[in-house]
Coordinates of C-alpha atoms in Angstrom, one line a residue:
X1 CA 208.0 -21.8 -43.1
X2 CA 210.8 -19.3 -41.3
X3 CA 207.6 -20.0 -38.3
X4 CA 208.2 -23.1 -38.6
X5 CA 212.0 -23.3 -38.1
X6 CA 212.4 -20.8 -35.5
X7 CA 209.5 -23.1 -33.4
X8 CA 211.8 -26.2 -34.0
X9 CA 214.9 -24.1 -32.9
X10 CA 213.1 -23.0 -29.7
X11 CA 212.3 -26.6 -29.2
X12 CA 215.7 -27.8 -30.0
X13 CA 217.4 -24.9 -27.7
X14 CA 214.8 -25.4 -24.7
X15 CA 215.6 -29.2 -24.8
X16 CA 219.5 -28.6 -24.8
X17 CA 218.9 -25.7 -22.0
X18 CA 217.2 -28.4 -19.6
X19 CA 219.8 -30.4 -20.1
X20 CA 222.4 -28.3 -19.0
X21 CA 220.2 -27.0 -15.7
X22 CA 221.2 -29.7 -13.0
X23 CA 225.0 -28.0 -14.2
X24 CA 224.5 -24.6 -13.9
X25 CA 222.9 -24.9 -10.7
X26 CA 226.0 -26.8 -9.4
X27 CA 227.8 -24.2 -10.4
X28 CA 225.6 -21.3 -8.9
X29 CA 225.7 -23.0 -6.0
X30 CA 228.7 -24.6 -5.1
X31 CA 231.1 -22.2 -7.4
X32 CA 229.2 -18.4 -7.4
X33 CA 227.1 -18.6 -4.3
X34 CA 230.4 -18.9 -2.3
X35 CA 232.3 -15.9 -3.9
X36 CA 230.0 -14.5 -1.0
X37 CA 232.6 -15.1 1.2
X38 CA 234.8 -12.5 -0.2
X39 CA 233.3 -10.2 2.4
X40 CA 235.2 -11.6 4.9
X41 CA 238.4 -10.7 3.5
X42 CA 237.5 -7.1 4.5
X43 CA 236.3 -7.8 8.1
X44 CA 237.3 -9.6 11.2
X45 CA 234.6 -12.3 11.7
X46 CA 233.4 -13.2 14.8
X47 CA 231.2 -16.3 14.8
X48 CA 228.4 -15.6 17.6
X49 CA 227.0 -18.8 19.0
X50 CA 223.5 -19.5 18.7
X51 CA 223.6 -16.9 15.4
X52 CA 223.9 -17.8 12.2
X53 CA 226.4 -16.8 9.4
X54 CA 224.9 -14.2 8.5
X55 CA 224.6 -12.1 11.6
X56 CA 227.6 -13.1 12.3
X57 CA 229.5 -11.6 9.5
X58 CA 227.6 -8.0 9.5
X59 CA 226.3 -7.8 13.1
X60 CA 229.3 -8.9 15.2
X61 CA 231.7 -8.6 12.7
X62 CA 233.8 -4.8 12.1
X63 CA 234.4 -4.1 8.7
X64 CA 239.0 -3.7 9.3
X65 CA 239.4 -2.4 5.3
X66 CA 242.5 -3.8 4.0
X67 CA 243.9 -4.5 7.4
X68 CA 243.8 -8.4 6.8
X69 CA 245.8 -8.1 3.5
X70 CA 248.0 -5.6 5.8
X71 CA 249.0 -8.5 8.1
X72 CA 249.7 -10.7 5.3
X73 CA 252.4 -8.4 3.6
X74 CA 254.0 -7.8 7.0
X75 CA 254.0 -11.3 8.0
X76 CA 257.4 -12.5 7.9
X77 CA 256.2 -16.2 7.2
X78 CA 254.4 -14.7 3.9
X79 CA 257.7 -14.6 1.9
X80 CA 258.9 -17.7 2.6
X81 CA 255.5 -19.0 1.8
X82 CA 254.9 -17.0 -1.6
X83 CA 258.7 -17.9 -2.7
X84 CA 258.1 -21.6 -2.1
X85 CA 254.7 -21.7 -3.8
X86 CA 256.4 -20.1 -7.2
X87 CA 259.2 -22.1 -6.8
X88 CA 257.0 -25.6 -6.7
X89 CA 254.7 -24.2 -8.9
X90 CA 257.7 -23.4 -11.8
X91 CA 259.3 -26.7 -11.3
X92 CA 256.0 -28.4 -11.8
X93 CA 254.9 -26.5 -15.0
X94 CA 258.1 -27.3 -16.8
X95 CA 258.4 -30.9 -15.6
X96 CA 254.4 -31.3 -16.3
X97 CA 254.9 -30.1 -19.8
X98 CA 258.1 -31.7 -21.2
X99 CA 258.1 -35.1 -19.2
X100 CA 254.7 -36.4 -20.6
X101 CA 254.9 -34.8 -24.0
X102 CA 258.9 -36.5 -24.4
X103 CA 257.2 -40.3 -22.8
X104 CA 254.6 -40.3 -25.0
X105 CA 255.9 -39.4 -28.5
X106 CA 258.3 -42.2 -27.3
X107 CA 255.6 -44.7 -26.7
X108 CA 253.7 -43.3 -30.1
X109 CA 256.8 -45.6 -31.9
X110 CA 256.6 -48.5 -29.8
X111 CA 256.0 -51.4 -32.2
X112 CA 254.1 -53.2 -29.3
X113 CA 250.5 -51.5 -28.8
X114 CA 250.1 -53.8 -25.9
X115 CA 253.2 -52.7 -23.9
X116 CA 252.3 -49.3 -24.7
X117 CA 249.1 -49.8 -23.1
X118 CA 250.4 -51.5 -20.1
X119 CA 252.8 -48.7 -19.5
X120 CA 250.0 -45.8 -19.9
X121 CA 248.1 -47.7 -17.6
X122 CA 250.9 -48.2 -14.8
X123 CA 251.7 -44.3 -15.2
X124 CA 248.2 -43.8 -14.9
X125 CA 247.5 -45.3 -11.3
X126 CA 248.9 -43.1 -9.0
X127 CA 246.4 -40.7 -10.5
X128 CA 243.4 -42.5 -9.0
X129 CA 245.5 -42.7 -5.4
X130 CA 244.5 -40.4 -2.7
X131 CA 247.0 -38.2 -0.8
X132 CA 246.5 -40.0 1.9
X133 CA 247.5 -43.1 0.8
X134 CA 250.5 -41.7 -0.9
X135 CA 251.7 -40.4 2.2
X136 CA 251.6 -43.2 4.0
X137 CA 253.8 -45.2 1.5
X138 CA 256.1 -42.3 1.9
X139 CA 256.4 -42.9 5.6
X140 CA 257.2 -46.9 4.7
X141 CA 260.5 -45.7 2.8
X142 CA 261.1 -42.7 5.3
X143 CA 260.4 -43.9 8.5
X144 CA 263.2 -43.1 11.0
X145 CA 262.9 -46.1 13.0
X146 CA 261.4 -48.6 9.9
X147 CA 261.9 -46.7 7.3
X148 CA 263.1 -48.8 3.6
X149 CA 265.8 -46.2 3.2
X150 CA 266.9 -46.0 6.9
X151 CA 267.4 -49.9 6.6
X152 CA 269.3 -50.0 3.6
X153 CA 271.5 -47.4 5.1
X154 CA 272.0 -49.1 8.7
X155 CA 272.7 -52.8 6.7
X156 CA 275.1 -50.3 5.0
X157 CA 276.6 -49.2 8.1
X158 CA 275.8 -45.6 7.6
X159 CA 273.9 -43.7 9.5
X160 CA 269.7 -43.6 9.8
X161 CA 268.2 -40.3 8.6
X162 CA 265.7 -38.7 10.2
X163 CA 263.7 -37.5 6.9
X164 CA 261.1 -35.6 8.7
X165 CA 263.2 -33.4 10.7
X166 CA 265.5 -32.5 7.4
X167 CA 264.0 -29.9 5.1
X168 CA 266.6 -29.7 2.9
X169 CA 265.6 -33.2 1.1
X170 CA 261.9 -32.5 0.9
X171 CA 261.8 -30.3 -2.3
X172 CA 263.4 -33.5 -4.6
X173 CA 260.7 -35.5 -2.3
X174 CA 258.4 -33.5 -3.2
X175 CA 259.0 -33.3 -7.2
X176 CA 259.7 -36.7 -7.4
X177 CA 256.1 -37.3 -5.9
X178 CA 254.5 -35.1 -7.5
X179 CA 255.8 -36.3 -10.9
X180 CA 255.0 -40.0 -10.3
X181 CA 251.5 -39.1 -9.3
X182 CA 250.2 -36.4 -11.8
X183 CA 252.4 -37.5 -15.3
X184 CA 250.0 -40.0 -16.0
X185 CA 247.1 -38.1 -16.4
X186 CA 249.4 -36.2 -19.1
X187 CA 250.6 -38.5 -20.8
X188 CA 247.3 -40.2 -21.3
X189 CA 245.9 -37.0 -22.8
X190 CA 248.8 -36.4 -25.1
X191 CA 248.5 -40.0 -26.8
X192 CA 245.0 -39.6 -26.9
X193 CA 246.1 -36.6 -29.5
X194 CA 249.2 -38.0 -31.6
X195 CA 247.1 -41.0 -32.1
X196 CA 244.1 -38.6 -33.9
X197 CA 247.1 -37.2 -35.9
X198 CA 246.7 -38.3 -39.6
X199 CA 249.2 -40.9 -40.0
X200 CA 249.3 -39.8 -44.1
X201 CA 251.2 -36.8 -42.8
X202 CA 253.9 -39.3 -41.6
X203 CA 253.9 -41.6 -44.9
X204 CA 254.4 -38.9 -46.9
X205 CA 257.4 -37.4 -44.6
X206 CA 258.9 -40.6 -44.9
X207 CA 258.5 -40.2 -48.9
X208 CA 260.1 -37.1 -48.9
X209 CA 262.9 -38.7 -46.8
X210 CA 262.4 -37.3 -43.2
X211 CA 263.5 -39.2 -40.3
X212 CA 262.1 -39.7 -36.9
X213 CA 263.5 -36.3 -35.6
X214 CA 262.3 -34.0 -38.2
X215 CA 259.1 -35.9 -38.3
X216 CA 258.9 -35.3 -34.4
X217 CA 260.0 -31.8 -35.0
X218 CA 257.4 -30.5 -38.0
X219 CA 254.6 -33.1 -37.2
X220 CA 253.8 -34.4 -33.7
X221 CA 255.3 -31.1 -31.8
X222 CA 253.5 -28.7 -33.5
X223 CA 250.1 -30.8 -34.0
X224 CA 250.5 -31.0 -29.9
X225 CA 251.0 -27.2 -29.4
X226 CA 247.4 -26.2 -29.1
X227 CA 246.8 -28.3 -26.2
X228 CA 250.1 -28.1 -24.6
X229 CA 249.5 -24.3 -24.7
X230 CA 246.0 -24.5 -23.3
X231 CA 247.4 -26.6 -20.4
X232 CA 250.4 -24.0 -19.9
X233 CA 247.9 -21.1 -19.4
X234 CA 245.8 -23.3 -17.2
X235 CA 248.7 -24.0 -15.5
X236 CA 249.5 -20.5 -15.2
X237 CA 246.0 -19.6 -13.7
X238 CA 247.0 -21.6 -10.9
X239 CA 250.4 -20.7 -10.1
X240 CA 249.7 -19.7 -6.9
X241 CA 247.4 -22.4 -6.0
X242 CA 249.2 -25.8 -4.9
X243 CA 248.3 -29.5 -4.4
X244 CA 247.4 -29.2 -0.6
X245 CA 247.3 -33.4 0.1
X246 CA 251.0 -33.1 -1.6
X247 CA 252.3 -30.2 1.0
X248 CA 250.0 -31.5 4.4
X249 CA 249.3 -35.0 3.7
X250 CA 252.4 -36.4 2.5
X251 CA 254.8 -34.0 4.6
X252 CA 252.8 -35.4 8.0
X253 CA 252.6 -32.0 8.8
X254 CA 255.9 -32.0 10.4
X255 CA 256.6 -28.7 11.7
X256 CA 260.2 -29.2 11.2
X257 CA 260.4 -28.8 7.8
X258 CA 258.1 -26.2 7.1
X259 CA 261.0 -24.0 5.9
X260 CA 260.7 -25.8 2.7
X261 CA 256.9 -27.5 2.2
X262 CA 254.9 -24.3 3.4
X263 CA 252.9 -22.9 0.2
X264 CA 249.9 -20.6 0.3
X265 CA 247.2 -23.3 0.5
X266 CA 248.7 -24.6 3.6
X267 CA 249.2 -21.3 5.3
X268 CA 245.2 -20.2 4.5
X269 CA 244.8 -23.7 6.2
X270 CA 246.5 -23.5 9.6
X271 CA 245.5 -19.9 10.0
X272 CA 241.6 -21.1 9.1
X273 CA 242.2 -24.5 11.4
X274 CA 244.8 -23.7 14.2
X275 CA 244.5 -19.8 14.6
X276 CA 240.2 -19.6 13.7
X277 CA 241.9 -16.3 11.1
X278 CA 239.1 -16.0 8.9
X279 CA 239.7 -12.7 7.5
X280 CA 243.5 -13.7 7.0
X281 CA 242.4 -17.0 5.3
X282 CA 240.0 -14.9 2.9
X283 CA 242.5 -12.0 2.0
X284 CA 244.9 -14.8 0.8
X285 CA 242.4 -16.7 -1.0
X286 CA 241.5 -13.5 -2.9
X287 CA 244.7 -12.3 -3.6
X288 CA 245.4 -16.0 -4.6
X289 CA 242.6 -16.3 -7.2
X290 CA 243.1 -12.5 -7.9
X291 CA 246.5 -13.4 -9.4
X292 CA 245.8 -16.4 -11.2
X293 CA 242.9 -14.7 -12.7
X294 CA 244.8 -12.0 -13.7
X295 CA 247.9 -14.1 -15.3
X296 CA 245.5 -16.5 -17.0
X297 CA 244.2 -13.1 -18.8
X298 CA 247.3 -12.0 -19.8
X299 CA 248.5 -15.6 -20.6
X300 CA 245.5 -15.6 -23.2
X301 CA 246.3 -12.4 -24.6
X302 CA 249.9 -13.3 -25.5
X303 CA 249.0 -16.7 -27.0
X304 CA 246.4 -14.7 -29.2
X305 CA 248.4 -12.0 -30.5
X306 CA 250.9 -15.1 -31.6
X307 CA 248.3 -17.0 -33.2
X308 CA 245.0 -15.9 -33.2
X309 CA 243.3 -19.3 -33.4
X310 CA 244.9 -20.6 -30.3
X311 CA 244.5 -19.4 -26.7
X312 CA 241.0 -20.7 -24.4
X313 CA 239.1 -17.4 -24.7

């Protein structure tokens, strides 16, 4: 009998693991196999034509130590660029956590189910839009010359603004862009989890005499702190990663206000791109990851010691 079970088990498990091969080779492959390249954080690659990667990197190639990561402390750029990245990143967490958790308890006590659906699904749209096609409706309101704003302020009889030469306005650009495209996703999720919440916990608040506040307060916020925490030390993970279509795409790349939309992912691009620095573009990348890796850790930790059954590890 016991025979017989542990044969259906193997049978059960080796159906279950051949379903999950085509995943874990996408993931050896396109998310393991690559940490390869770590190699060339600690060497200044020179790509030999004719010769393939791999002679490249350890033929031609001198091992430089920590040289690269050197440069990048030195690098005068590197503070601007690591201060703006927290600073956009911070913003973003805060406004990513109480802007779609505040819109949808409110639409969870709409009395219309249809206009709730109609506005989840309008906030949801710019999700599906590609950077490139946000920034191009940027340039229709910010054009110097044609620009929606530069009209209303020349009918106005004010002068036009040239937005793409001013970096003090692109932060609030920035936020205000990155809220009206990523909030929807957010809020989506959130409904999706005060709608499991047993409405009998409600009915019998409103027995006991609650009102909408304290039911908000001792029922919806704290049936939506497991996942707004899991989100918050995702979130955390990434703090020094950034939406590179939001900081490139929709800035045009204008070297003019770089003072103010330069993160991390953008440097590692232009000195990949423009300046061929491999080994600079792979020490930031690791020390990038590094971090995240590192705060998501102790991110985990913390939630666990407060509550032991929440956390993502």
């Amino acid at each position: 009998m016991d025979k017989r079970k542990r044969s259906q088990r193997k049978g059960k498990n080796s159906g279950l693991l051949l379903l999950s091969l085509p995943t874990l080779i996408w993931y050896l492959v396109f998310c393991y196999l690559p940490m390869f390249g770590i190699v060339i954080a600690f060497k200044r690659y020179k790509p030999v034509p004719g010769k393939g990667f791999i002679y490249s990197l350890f033929q031609k190639s001198p091992c430089v130590g920590f040289d690269n990561f050197k440069f990048l402390f030195l690098n005068p750029q590197m503070l601007l660029t690591v201060r703006n990245t927290l600073a956009y990143n911070l913003t973003f967490l805060v406004i990513d956590t109480v802007l779609p958790v505040a819109l949808a308890i409110l639409l969870s006590y709409l009395y219309s189910k249809k206009l709730s659906m109609a506005v989840q699904t309008a906030a949801m749209l710019p999700h599906f839009l590609s950077w490139v096609v946000v920034s191009y409706f940027l340039y229709t309101f910010l054009s110097t010359d044609r620009g929606l704003f530069n009209n209303i302020l020349i009918n106005t009889g004010n002068d036009p603004v040239r937005w793409y030469q001013n970096p003090g306005v692109w932060p609030v650009i920035l936020i205000i862009t990155h809220t009206w495209k990523a909030y929807g996703y957010a809020l989506v999720m959130y409904m999706a989890y005060i709608t499991a919440i047993d409405q009998e916990l409600y009915d019998s608040a409103i027995v006991d005499g609650a009102d909408v506040f304290q039911m908000i307060n001792h029922i919806t916020l704290p049936m939506l702190r497991p996942i707004i925490l899991v989100l918050l030390i995702l979130n955390l993970g990434n703090i020094l990663n950034t939406d590179f279509g939001l900081f490139y795409q929709a800035t045009r790349n204008s070297g003019s206000i770089l003072s103010s939309t330069q993160t991390i992912d953008v440097y590692i691009y232009k000195a990949l791109m423009e300046n061929a620095n491999y080994g600079y573009s792979a020490a930031a990348s690791l020390i990038q990851n590094t971090v995240g890796c590192f705060l998501l850790i102790v991110a985990n930790y913390a939630a666990k010691k407060i509550n032991p059954e929440e956390g993502i590890l």
